[in-house]
XYZ file of C-alpha atoms in Angstrom:
754
model
C -14.915 -12.320 -14.179
C -12.526 -15.186 -14.601
C -9.400 -13.615 -15.993
C -6.375 -15.426 -17.328
C -3.444 -13.176 -16.651
C -0.064 -13.606 -18.270
C 2.254 -10.875 -17.112
C 5.774 -9.580 -17.563
C 6.380 -9.207 -13.807
C 6.768 -10.501 -11.781
C 19.242 -10.655 24.629
C 17.443 -12.435 26.792
C 15.212 -11.200 29.626
C 15.275 -12.034 33.335
C 13.547 -15.300 34.045
C 10.638 -13.610 35.783
C 9.625 -11.976 32.460
C 9.981 -14.961 30.208
C 6.674 -16.695 30.817
C 4.694 -13.953 29.186
C 4.830 -10.377 28.085
C 1.323 -9.076 28.568
C 0.994 -5.391 27.857
C -1.684 -2.977 26.793
C -1.673 -2.626 23.004
C -3.969 0.398 22.898
C -6.154 2.604 25.028
C -9.016 1.140 23.020
C -8.126 -2.529 23.184
C -7.755 -5.119 25.964
C -4.288 -6.422 26.754
C -2.619 -8.527 24.099
C 0.299 -10.910 24.213
C 3.542 -9.888 22.613
C 5.511 -13.103 22.529
C 9.075 -11.960 22.165
C 10.035 -15.267 23.727
C 8.400 -17.145 20.841
C 10.033 -14.792 18.350
C 13.428 -15.368 19.993
C 12.945 -19.130 20.013
C 12.131 -19.252 16.304
C 15.042 -16.981 15.439
C 17.426 -19.183 17.427
C 16.205 -22.252 15.525
C 16.618 -20.620 12.127
C 19.987 -19.039 12.921
C 21.330 -22.438 13.958
C 19.980 -24.022 10.779
C 21.365 -21.341 8.453
C 24.565 -20.924 10.471
C 24.935 -17.243 9.654
C 24.041 -13.813 11.050
C 20.545 -12.542 10.224
C 19.296 -9.182 9.078
C 16.562 -7.538 11.146
C 13.892 -8.298 8.597
C 14.975 -11.932 8.483
C 14.671 -12.134 12.259
C 11.117 -10.847 12.245
C 9.983 -12.759 9.177
C 11.621 -16.075 10.104
C 10.540 -15.503 13.716
C 6.962 -15.834 12.500
C 7.457 -19.096 10.581
C 4.768 -21.707 11.048
C 7.426 -24.449 11.078
C 10.887 -22.973 11.780
C 12.466 -26.432 12.055
C 11.580 -27.578 8.552
C 10.735 -24.526 6.452
C 12.957 -24.272 3.379
C 14.525 -20.822 3.342
C 16.101 -19.354 0.230
C 15.832 -15.635 -0.438
C 13.937 -14.875 -3.599
C 12.984 -18.490 -4.307
C 11.079 -20.436 -1.659
C 7.659 -19.658 -0.245
C 7.458 -19.151 3.506
C 4.456 -20.186 5.588
C 4.014 -17.507 8.232
C 1.838 -16.685 11.236
C 1.255 -12.897 11.316
C 0.182 -11.245 14.565
C -2.494 -8.895 13.253
C -4.653 -7.918 10.297
C -5.742 -4.370 9.426
C -8.152 -3.444 6.631
C -9.172 -0.091 5.201
C -12.860 0.317 4.474
C -12.664 -0.001 0.695
C -10.833 -3.322 0.692
C -12.421 -4.515 3.962
C -15.732 -4.895 2.167
C -14.546 -7.698 -0.084
C -12.379 -9.215 2.640
C -15.307 -9.411 5.053
C -17.597 -10.743 2.328
C -15.041 -13.474 1.683
C -14.654 -14.217 5.390
C -18.432 -14.551 5.673
C -18.321 -17.009 2.775
C -15.797 -19.134 4.658
C -18.425 -20.115 7.238
C -16.078 -19.474 10.165
C -17.624 -17.941 13.320
C -14.867 -15.530 14.387
C -11.473 -14.232 13.292
C -8.454 -16.154 14.602
C -6.125 -13.151 15.079
C -6.721 -9.569 16.243
C -8.139 -7.628 13.299
C -9.409 -4.117 12.660
C -11.336 -2.146 10.024
C -10.508 1.522 9.391
C -12.892 3.915 7.644
C -10.608 6.263 5.738
C -10.995 5.742 1.991
C -14.592 6.733 1.276
C -14.531 10.368 2.451
C -14.360 12.808 -0.458
C -12.646 16.163 0.017
C -14.957 18.965 -1.065
C -15.361 21.816 1.421
C -13.694 21.019 4.730
C -13.374 18.388 7.401
C -16.686 18.538 9.293
C -18.969 18.955 6.289
C -17.130 16.397 4.165
C -17.289 13.853 6.983
C -21.015 14.387 7.508
C -21.651 13.928 3.796
C -19.550 10.751 3.683
C -21.484 9.244 6.595
C -24.711 9.841 4.721
C -23.542 8.652 1.306
C -21.754 5.563 2.651
C -24.178 4.654 5.444
C -24.936 1.252 3.937
C -21.252 0.323 3.726
C -20.387 1.641 7.179
C -23.320 -0.264 8.698
C -22.184 -3.443 6.969
C -18.601 -3.116 8.158
C -19.659 -2.190 11.690
C -22.077 -5.106 12.007
C -19.741 -7.600 10.323
C -16.942 -6.489 12.622
C -19.130 -6.937 15.682
C -20.311 -10.383 14.580
C -16.910 -11.772 13.637
C -14.715 -10.133 16.310
C -13.143 -7.318 14.296
C -12.477 -3.874 15.787
C -14.120 -0.998 13.909
C -12.622 2.479 13.604
C -15.435 4.778 12.554
C -15.214 7.392 9.778
C -13.302 10.379 11.095
C -10.900 8.210 13.113
C -8.074 8.814 10.699
C -5.995 7.034 8.118
C -5.379 3.338 8.733
C -1.582 3.580 8.752
C -1.477 6.430 11.268
C -3.943 4.562 13.531
C -1.752 1.460 13.321
C 1.354 3.437 14.220
C -0.389 5.078 17.175
C -2.015 1.914 18.515
C -0.980 -1.422 17.045
C 2.502 -1.426 15.547
C 5.431 -2.333 17.766
C 9.008 -3.543 17.291
C 9.028 -7.107 15.992
C 5.356 -7.339 15.059
C 4.274 -8.931 11.804
C 1.136 -7.230 10.570
C -0.570 -7.536 7.218
C -2.898 -4.885 5.903
C -5.125 -4.613 2.863
C -3.494 -1.421 1.648
C -0.218 -0.904 -0.141
C 1.140 1.615 2.369
C 0.893 -0.752 5.335
C 4.751 -0.697 5.441
C 4.315 2.606 7.309
C 4.524 0.450 10.472
C 8.166 -0.296 9.696
C 8.883 3.061 11.275
C 8.146 1.390 14.609
C 10.313 -1.630 13.856
C 7.616 -3.963 12.559
C 7.320 -6.016 9.398
C 4.071 -4.608 8.055
C 3.100 -5.760 4.581
C 0.389 -4.615 2.212
C -1.571 -7.550 0.787
C -4.755 -8.403 -1.032
C -7.970 -9.204 0.784
C -7.593 -12.940 0.173
C -4.358 -12.937 2.164
C -6.134 -11.137 4.999
C -8.909 -13.719 4.934
C -6.361 -16.532 5.221
C -4.808 -14.979 8.308
C -8.161 -14.145 9.864
C -9.154 -17.759 9.270
C -6.066 -19.055 11.085
C -4.388 -20.417 7.956
C -0.627 -19.928 7.494
C 0.068 -17.053 5.144
C 2.394 -17.572 2.198
C 5.090 -15.099 1.178
C 7.930 -15.605 -1.248
C 11.068 -15.409 0.857
C 12.116 -11.794 0.318
C 15.539 -10.597 -0.602
C 16.947 -7.837 1.593
C 18.166 -4.472 0.337
C 20.243 -2.630 2.926
C 20.240 1.154 3.060
C 23.081 2.383 5.257
C 22.514 5.857 6.624
C 25.345 8.034 7.900
C 25.428 11.663 8.931
C 22.537 13.701 10.341
C 19.407 15.310 8.928
C 19.376 19.085 9.293
C 17.928 22.269 7.872
C 15.366 21.863 5.102
C 16.247 18.202 4.582
C 13.610 15.859 5.999
C 12.947 12.105 6.295
C 10.861 12.359 3.119
C 14.018 13.245 1.214
C 15.566 9.912 2.161
C 12.891 7.901 0.364
C 12.647 10.394 -2.510
C 16.368 9.875 -3.073
C 16.093 6.084 -2.725
C 13.182 6.041 -5.182
C 15.301 7.902 -7.674
C 18.045 5.295 -7.270
C 15.933 2.129 -7.340
C 13.010 3.289 -9.533
C 9.445 2.049 -9.184
C 10.454 -1.596 -9.658
C 13.861 -1.688 -7.965
C 12.556 -3.012 -4.662
C 10.354 -5.747 -6.084
C 10.585 -8.989 -4.114
C 12.721 -7.402 -1.407
C 12.484 -5.838 2.016
C 14.327 -2.542 2.345
C 16.173 -2.475 5.656
C 17.570 0.818 6.920
C 20.536 0.734 9.282
C 23.640 2.662 10.277
C 24.423 5.605 12.560
C 22.256 8.004 10.572
C 19.101 6.233 11.734
C 19.238 7.893 15.145
C 18.808 11.355 13.622
C 15.338 10.433 12.307
C 12.169 10.560 14.402
C 9.907 7.521 14.690
C 7.225 9.122 12.524
C 9.951 10.180 10.079
C 11.027 6.564 9.798
C 7.380 5.679 9.151
C 7.287 8.182 6.294
C 10.307 6.536 4.698
C 8.830 3.041 5.064
C 5.425 4.172 3.836
C 6.682 5.376 0.484
C 8.774 2.252 0.017
C 5.667 0.928 -1.720
C 6.560 3.218 -4.621
C 9.709 1.216 -5.370
C 7.795 -2.055 -5.345
C 9.313 -3.243 -2.065
C 7.586 -5.973 -0.063
C 8.020 -3.686 2.944
C 10.636 -1.543 4.708
C 11.856 -1.543 8.302
C 14.053 0.342 10.765
C 15.894 -1.130 13.776
C 14.571 -0.492 17.293
C 16.108 2.591 18.924
C 15.446 5.337 21.467
C 13.279 7.300 19.011
C 10.844 4.369 18.853
C 10.934 3.970 22.633
C 9.981 7.625 23.090
C 7.119 7.324 20.597
C 5.766 4.209 22.322
C 5.866 5.972 25.674
C 4.172 9.081 24.300
C 1.372 7.018 22.739
C 0.576 5.166 25.978
C 2.621 2.019 25.384
C 5.483 2.376 27.868
C 5.062 -1.298 28.854
C 5.822 -2.380 25.315
C 8.901 -0.169 25.247
C 10.145 -1.755 28.491
C 9.799 -5.271 27.077
C 11.374 -4.237 23.755
C 14.340 -2.847 25.684
C 14.828 -6.272 27.281
C 14.847 -7.902 23.833
C 16.707 -5.136 22.002
C 19.268 -7.564 20.491
C 16.370 -9.329 18.757
C 15.143 -6.091 17.223
C 18.299 -5.003 15.393
C 20.348 -6.740 12.660
C 23.114 -9.157 13.637
C 26.677 -7.998 13.245
C 28.055 -9.294 9.971
C 24.690 -9.964 8.317
C 24.649 -9.821 4.535
C 22.354 -7.870 2.239
C 21.556 -8.694 -1.374
C 22.248 -5.092 -2.315
C 23.473 -2.089 -0.337
C 22.845 1.616 -0.859
C 24.736 4.183 1.210
C 23.343 7.649 1.936
C 25.161 10.411 3.768
C 22.450 12.523 5.378
C 24.910 15.406 5.797
C 24.996 15.696 2.012
C 21.326 14.959 1.258
C 19.412 17.893 -0.177
C 15.641 18.520 -0.231
C 14.040 16.673 -3.126
C 10.876 16.866 -5.167
C 9.854 13.951 -7.386
C 7.647 13.919 -10.447
C 5.638 14.555 -12.428
C 3.603 11.434 -13.264
C 5.898 9.002 -11.442
C 7.324 8.977 -7.897
C 10.824 7.953 -8.951
C 11.649 10.973 -11.143
C 13.851 12.665 -8.545
C 15.049 16.265 -8.584
C 16.763 18.362 -5.930
C 14.392 21.234 -5.124
C 17.118 23.592 -6.323
C 16.894 22.112 -9.822
C 13.202 21.387 -10.371
C 12.386 24.873 -11.645
C 14.935 24.602 -14.434
C 13.726 21.082 -15.242
C 10.152 22.359 -15.480
C 11.130 25.128 -17.863
C 13.097 22.715 -20.012
C 10.303 20.130 -20.166
C 7.335 22.448 -20.443
C 5.882 21.636 -17.049
C 3.712 24.444 -15.658
C 5.721 26.517 -13.187
C 2.729 27.972 -11.370
C 1.709 25.886 -8.358
C -2.084 25.737 -8.334
C -2.504 23.710 -5.130
C -0.251 22.588 -2.299
C -1.508 19.641 -0.264
C 0.029 18.397 2.987
C -0.886 15.409 5.137
C -1.944 11.886 4.073
C -0.688 8.637 5.569
C 2.815 9.539 4.449
C 3.331 12.893 6.145
C 0.671 13.795 8.715
C 2.506 13.419 12.011
C 2.727 16.016 14.768
C 6.292 16.759 13.664
C 5.237 17.171 10.022
C 2.484 19.617 10.933
C 4.811 21.518 13.261
C 7.495 21.976 10.618
C 4.919 23.089 8.050
C 3.420 25.522 10.573
C 6.872 26.970 11.320
C 7.251 27.826 7.626
C 3.733 29.250 7.457
C 4.265 31.435 10.525
C 7.329 33.052 9.007
C 5.255 34.093 6.002
C 2.381 35.330 8.189
C 4.770 37.396 10.294
C 5.755 39.216 7.090
C 2.131 39.635 5.978
C 2.189 36.897 3.317
C -0.312 34.158 2.638
C -0.252 31.287 0.157
C -0.452 32.199 -3.489
C -1.640 28.676 -4.239
C -4.609 26.906 -2.728
C -3.486 24.984 0.342
C -5.030 21.949 2.045
C -4.153 20.135 5.269
C -5.090 16.503 5.962
C -4.521 15.319 9.555
C -3.575 11.668 9.762
C -5.771 10.831 12.721
C -8.304 12.271 15.122
C -5.517 12.338 17.702
C -3.316 14.425 15.421
C -6.194 16.731 14.488
C -7.125 17.381 18.132
C -3.517 17.878 19.204
C -2.486 20.312 16.453
C -5.686 22.243 17.085
C -4.901 22.465 20.809
C -1.302 23.485 20.179
C -2.110 26.180 17.611
C -0.742 24.579 14.452
C -4.170 24.377 12.825
C -4.754 28.105 13.309
C -1.395 29.019 11.754
C -1.982 26.741 8.773
C -5.502 28.119 8.389
C -4.392 31.741 8.655
C -1.826 31.273 5.866
C -4.661 30.062 3.624
C -5.035 26.397 4.435
C -8.265 24.407 4.547
C -8.250 21.542 7.048
C -9.813 18.449 5.495
C -11.249 15.354 7.192
C -9.010 12.819 8.905
C -8.946 10.575 5.872
C -7.099 9.729 2.665
C -8.874 12.328 0.534
C -6.956 13.751 -2.437
C -4.061 11.326 -1.937
C -6.190 8.511 -3.394
C -8.309 10.577 -5.759
C -11.090 11.395 -3.291
C -10.998 15.048 -4.256
C -13.835 17.009 -5.804
C -11.473 19.469 -7.429
C -13.085 22.394 -9.209
C -10.370 25.041 -9.752
C -9.259 23.619 -13.111
C -11.117 21.890 -15.901
C -10.428 18.319 -16.950
C -7.600 18.384 -19.465
C -6.248 21.732 -18.273
C -2.500 21.592 -17.822
C -1.490 22.546 -14.282
C 0.911 21.765 -11.416
C 0.206 20.646 -7.861
C 2.685 19.760 -5.105
C 1.862 17.288 -2.346
C 3.399 15.510 0.622
C 1.697 12.322 -0.563
C 3.382 9.137 -1.825
C 2.037 8.488 -5.289
C 1.655 10.789 -8.261
C 0.804 8.678 -11.295
C -1.237 10.271 -14.050
C -4.688 11.410 -12.855
C -4.064 9.831 -9.441
C -5.128 12.781 -7.290
C -7.802 14.615 -9.264
C -8.668 12.370 -12.249
C -7.146 14.995 -14.562
C -4.455 13.447 -16.803
C -3.028 16.937 -17.454
C -2.253 17.578 -13.794
C 1.491 17.536 -13.122
C 1.760 16.229 -9.557
C 5.003 16.437 -7.596
C 5.719 14.790 -4.228
C 7.945 16.342 -1.574
C 8.012 17.067 2.172
C 5.238 19.042 3.934
C 7.597 21.934 4.639
C 8.647 22.214 0.990
C 4.991 21.975 -0.089
C 4.172 24.832 2.275
C 7.051 26.961 0.983
C 6.080 26.365 -2.656
C 2.405 27.093 -1.923
C 3.463 30.421 -0.404
C 5.747 31.238 -3.336
C 3.235 29.939 -5.864
C 5.870 28.542 -8.194
C 8.061 25.504 -8.696
C 10.907 27.854 -9.496
C 11.577 28.618 -5.824
C 14.309 27.182 -3.633
C 13.668 28.108 0.011
C 17.300 27.454 0.873
C 18.521 30.315 -1.315
C 15.649 32.331 -2.772
C 13.864 35.363 -1.323
C 10.183 36.194 -0.935
C 8.760 39.711 -1.095
C 6.523 40.975 1.698
C 3.577 43.322 0.923
C 5.708 46.251 2.112
C 8.387 45.380 -0.425
C 10.781 43.833 2.079
C 12.820 40.938 0.740
C 13.210 38.041 3.159
C 14.333 34.438 3.168
C 12.590 31.616 5.001
C 14.555 30.060 7.836
C 14.835 26.253 7.962
C 11.725 24.716 9.527
C 11.569 23.369 13.029
C 8.989 21.290 14.798
C 8.829 19.224 17.952
C 9.106 15.502 17.330
C 6.246 14.909 19.779
C 3.978 17.235 21.785
C 5.408 18.466 25.078
C 2.021 17.706 26.612
C 0.422 14.332 26.059
C -1.477 13.774 22.830
C -5.086 14.928 22.906
C -7.037 11.797 21.861
C -9.958 13.811 20.515
C -13.262 12.028 20.028
C -13.584 8.325 20.843
C -14.192 6.775 17.431
C -13.435 3.099 18.136
C -15.973 0.276 18.387
C -14.681 -2.810 20.125
C -16.412 -6.049 19.099
C -18.462 -7.875 21.738
C -17.047 -11.005 23.345
C -19.710 -13.056 21.555
C -21.263 -11.781 18.370
C -22.764 -15.076 17.201
C -26.367 -13.871 17.622
C -25.799 -10.729 15.551
C -26.909 -10.454 11.944
C -25.223 -8.957 8.905
C -27.621 -8.036 6.157
C -26.823 -7.306 2.521
C -29.660 -6.018 0.376
C -29.827 -8.067 -2.859
C -30.738 -4.852 -4.729
C -27.719 -2.950 -3.408
C -25.291 -1.473 -5.920
C -22.606 -1.099 -3.211
C -22.516 -4.585 -1.685
C -22.906 -8.048 -3.181
C -22.654 -11.433 -1.473
C -20.173 -13.703 -3.201
C -20.824 -16.772 -5.255
C -17.942 -19.285 -5.412
C -15.831 -19.237 -8.569
C -16.059 -22.310 -10.775
C -13.552 -25.109 -10.345
C -11.002 -25.840 -13.027
C -12.627 -27.963 -15.717
C -9.776 -30.459 -15.776
C -8.806 -29.508 -19.317
C -6.362 -27.171 -20.981
C -7.573 -23.664 -21.749
C -8.271 -23.513 -25.460
C -8.676 -20.756 -28.019
C -8.939 -17.812 -25.655
C -9.333 -14.435 -27.290
C -6.838 -11.776 -26.281
C -8.708 -8.951 -24.600
C -5.992 -6.289 -24.611
C -2.280 -6.135 -25.180
C -1.082 -3.324 -22.977
C 1.582 -0.851 -24.006
C 4.024 0.788 -21.625
C 3.784 1.233 -17.891
C 0.716 -0.366 -16.406
C 0.287 0.172 -12.668
C -2.658 -0.747 -10.491
C -3.918 2.788 -11.012
C -4.319 1.831 -14.682
C -5.702 -1.628 -13.912
C -8.275 -0.642 -11.302
C -8.610 3.082 -10.672
C -9.538 4.370 -7.223
C -11.279 7.723 -6.713
C -15.016 7.476 -7.462
C -14.712 3.721 -8.074
C -14.044 3.120 -4.392
C -17.778 3.093 -3.729
C -18.080 -0.214 -5.585
C -15.339 -2.093 -3.723
C -17.918 -4.334 -2.059
C -19.693 -5.175 -5.321
C -17.786 -7.549 -7.567
C -19.870 -6.992 -10.655
C -19.910 -3.194 -10.486
C -16.233 -2.732 -9.691
C -15.404 -4.831 -12.747
C -16.573 -1.881 -14.827
C -13.238 -0.143 -14.176
C -11.080 -3.066 -15.278
C -8.097 -1.795 -17.280
C -9.871 1.377 -18.341
C -6.640 3.316 -17.768
C -4.359 0.966 -19.714
C -2.977 1.934 -23.133
C -3.952 -0.411 -25.963
C -0.873 -1.354 -28.002
C -2.995 -1.645 -31.141
C -4.061 1.998 -31.320
C -2.368 3.808 -28.405
C -5.856 4.519 -27.070
C -7.135 4.241 -23.516
C -10.230 2.104 -22.902
C -10.775 1.499 -26.599
C -10.248 -2.044 -27.840
C -11.554 -4.107 -30.717
C -14.300 -6.640 -30.131
C -13.136 -9.480 -32.365
C -16.613 -11.014 -32.456
C -18.306 -7.904 -33.844
C -15.407 -5.951 -35.331
C -16.476 -2.854 -33.396
C -14.459 -0.910 -30.823
C -15.584 -0.462 -27.226
C -14.439 -0.052 -23.656
C -12.413 -2.856 -22.073
C -15.101 -3.928 -19.554
C -17.825 -3.792 -22.214
C -15.927 -6.023 -24.613
C -15.039 -8.396 -21.777
C -18.703 -8.697 -20.783
C -19.667 -9.400 -24.377
C -17.062 -12.119 -24.670
C -18.298 -13.637 -21.422
C -21.900 -13.681 -22.563
C -21.081 -15.129 -25.968
C -18.212 -17.469 -25.131
C -19.158 -18.262 -21.512
C -15.709 -17.346 -20.284
C -13.649 -14.191 -20.039
C -10.648 -13.644 -22.263
C -6.994 -13.696 -21.430
C -5.467 -10.429 -20.361
C -2.033 -9.627 -21.653
C -0.131 -6.828 -19.978
C 3.061 -4.991 -20.813
C 5.447 -3.199 -18.455
C 3.475 -3.872 -15.290
C 4.282 -2.207 -11.989
C 2.355 -3.769 -9.145
C 2.757 -0.898 -6.738
C -0.460 -1.240 -4.766
C -2.414 -4.305 -3.688
C -6.011 -4.004 -4.846
C -9.160 -6.001 -4.064
C -9.102 -9.630 -4.993
C -11.217 -9.528 -8.111
C -8.823 -7.081 -9.725
C -5.251 -7.795 -10.723
C -2.890 -7.159 -7.833
C -0.030 -9.255 -6.524
C 1.002 -12.582 -7.937
C -0.031 -14.561 -4.859
C -3.345 -12.777 -4.694
C -4.020 -13.706 -8.312
C -3.389 -17.327 -7.473
C -5.787 -17.180 -4.549
C -8.583 -16.211 -6.933
C -7.992 -19.263 -9.113
C -6.163 -17.224 -11.749
C -3.064 -18.302 -13.605
C -0.237 -15.727 -13.478
C 2.537 -16.767 -15.841
C 5.720 -15.196 -17.140
C 7.438 -15.531 -20.488
C 10.527 -17.734 -20.421
C 11.866 -15.418 -23.097
C 10.666 -11.853 -22.402
C 10.912 -10.947 -26.065
C 8.123 -13.456 -26.754
C 5.725 -10.763 -25.586
C 6.288 -9.065 -28.927
C 4.988 -12.155 -30.718
C 1.507 -11.659 -29.266
C -0.913 -9.983 -31.644
C -4.060 -8.243 -30.370
C -6.315 -10.518 -32.419
C -4.608 -13.786 -31.407
C -6.355 -16.742 -29.879
C -4.293 -18.474 -27.253
C -4.325 -21.948 -25.754
C -2.565 -22.887 -22.523
C -1.343 -26.470 -22.636
C 0.064 -28.699 -19.891
C -2.483 -28.031 -17.143
C -3.314 -31.717 -16.741
C 0.239 -32.276 -15.549
C 0.522 -28.906 -13.785
C 3.372 -29.195 -11.255
C 5.834 -26.963 -9.415
C 8.762 -25.943 -11.583
C 7.271 -27.470 -14.746
C 6.668 -24.862 -17.476
C 3.414 -24.553 -19.407
C 3.038 -23.892 -23.123
C 1.116 -21.161 -24.903
C 0.019 -21.838 -28.476
C -0.675 -18.661 -30.428
C -3.120 -18.899 -33.289
C -2.685 -15.876 -35.523
C -5.435 -14.563 -37.760
C -3.362 -15.430 -40.829
C -3.558 -19.118 -39.899
C -0.031 -19.473 -38.587
C 0.790 -20.769 -35.118
C 3.611 -20.273 -32.626
C 4.422 -21.990 -29.334
C 5.907 -20.174 -26.351
C 7.224 -21.488 -23.050
C 5.584 -19.955 -20.001
C 7.025 -20.157 -16.499
C 5.173 -20.059 -13.212
C 5.925 -19.954 -9.502
C 3.087 -22.169 -8.252
C 3.780 -24.583 -5.408
C 1.634 -27.626 -4.575
C -0.747 -25.692 -2.337
C -1.220 -22.954 -4.907
C -1.944 -25.479 -7.633
C -4.728 -26.815 -5.399
C -6.137 -23.270 -5.226
C -6.208 -23.123 -9.027
C -7.870 -26.503 -9.357
C -10.499 -25.663 -6.712
C -11.270 -22.347 -8.349
C -9.863 -20.243 -5.518
C -8.114 -20.507 -2.172
C -11.456 -19.868 -0.491
C -13.017 -22.806 -2.332
C -10.100 -24.962 -1.225
C -10.523 -23.798 2.374
C -14.158 -24.871 2.331
C -13.261 -28.233 0.764
C -10.889 -28.898 3.645
C -13.626 -28.174 6.201
C -15.711 -31.090 4.963
């Protein structure tokens, strides 16, 4: 559907090393070049031009400029043309990305790329059975991704491998890398000193096609850490506290850069946790400076050669002395207390000591029905060890969890290692069920049956996101996010009104006891157990291979190019929906069961805005069809408009939080909208949004002279015959205007090939 979207958002090494730095990137992948010399050269050029110290994120971002000599650089204003090192795609979004890449006509990807099967595995019974079922149900999609990967040179991590972000951390991320991934929690890689950014599939296609990738020059928010983590306080509490300070939109358009002496008290995987959940504050990405904790992690995951080269270039991988941040937050880790955030939003922060009282005051259910640990955010060896240390204390006193308890390993390597080292048995004995190495309940892939839809209840998770109905599709579920060790303690206690730092549990024999602070090894004393080999490396030449898509499939659909711009202004467009209140990508394009249609443009459109609140009647997925006068679901009315008017209506949204990049045919980031030939605009006067009426017809004028920095005009035609004109701003540059005129960036790419 063509959708018009107007939104409210918006050191140097010894000479012998300098020729090349060729090191093994993974036990599954041939050697790859890490060109720190190129990165250093670009940084030197930019530093001389700007004549000022650079932050770490600036070094990595500007170090990947396509043209460091001439690129205009102005934080928050100019668009940068960049050359990322890698692309990573999860299986839901990889479908559309690979379909688009096929449409480009190119024979092979231009940069190292991988597909990770983690999103389509539903949690029902337990790991082995759920994985077997997923392989059967999703066989068509897995076969497509496997064969497309083989043909076009993309590595394929099979279902059961683990969650994309954990696989990246274990195999592909390294200090100074620039990686883009088609999932919003790609910033997880910042825990290993990389600039890893979640994008839409169209951005991934650009990079895979060898085209410079555009990013609005990000501002930089500095978070200075002092003190040391200890006791029940964990890395998760750092980002929970920061989310409470910045809110879900406070990081928009910025990279969050952690620095200061407190950094060294955090493990590499702990830093990844903090960066991962930075997506919940709208940040472009987050990053930590290279240190000994990263070096140890690289060595333990078979990448000692990378660590050695990073040591030689360590000055490149930390911020310059005297660099300036657009905003600074200071956190003293000595004073930081365990936090739990929620419900319904990840920025509603409470110290664990206060959440019980808050629940009683607000009418939130105190009983914890389910505790869930794992996910891409908190599934490291250290996380599982600390949770197991809490569980063992309860077991030693004869206690098990009062709540249901689930465990999601982040990767096959983590699963095999915690099983070998006894953590899995402890977590199972306390009442836990080990799920598949996949996203599962974190993204709504949870066949939950212990409560009915609409039944008010509380769950606690170590996940990252807790918007309404996110985990179990039940809008009455009060979901709270916290650390794995706090989840475990609350699952044992069975109530939110429990502070493990001060409160006592009662053993079956009546003995009162208090849990000791958790402990867990940062990394296994033995090497990691890799578990099963689940990686498929593409052949050197896949040109003779075929990728078939059944025309009758309801899971996959080959793409037809979008129409070009007609050359005229857009006239008399009917408003589809005026959205009220917070509207995140969970409202715009829900995940969960809809993930199975991510490779089918027409079918996935059936979830468009079905979670958004209609300002006209405060209803969800109930809007007026202004051609018939009847009310219907948003996708149904949109399809009717398309069939009758031969175009789809404008979409007007309210307080939009773009907290997760989605597939390209759904609303996601501003640049991704542009790449689909859409027209994201902002009101020059934000209060003009209130002038829009749900039954308005709107014309967009000025497209014939569409130019960078030149506003457009919206003419509102009200049903009472009156008209109003509003000024609309945009951030299109010349290249992006060409995308709009061609109908999409992909159309423009194909034009340039002829």
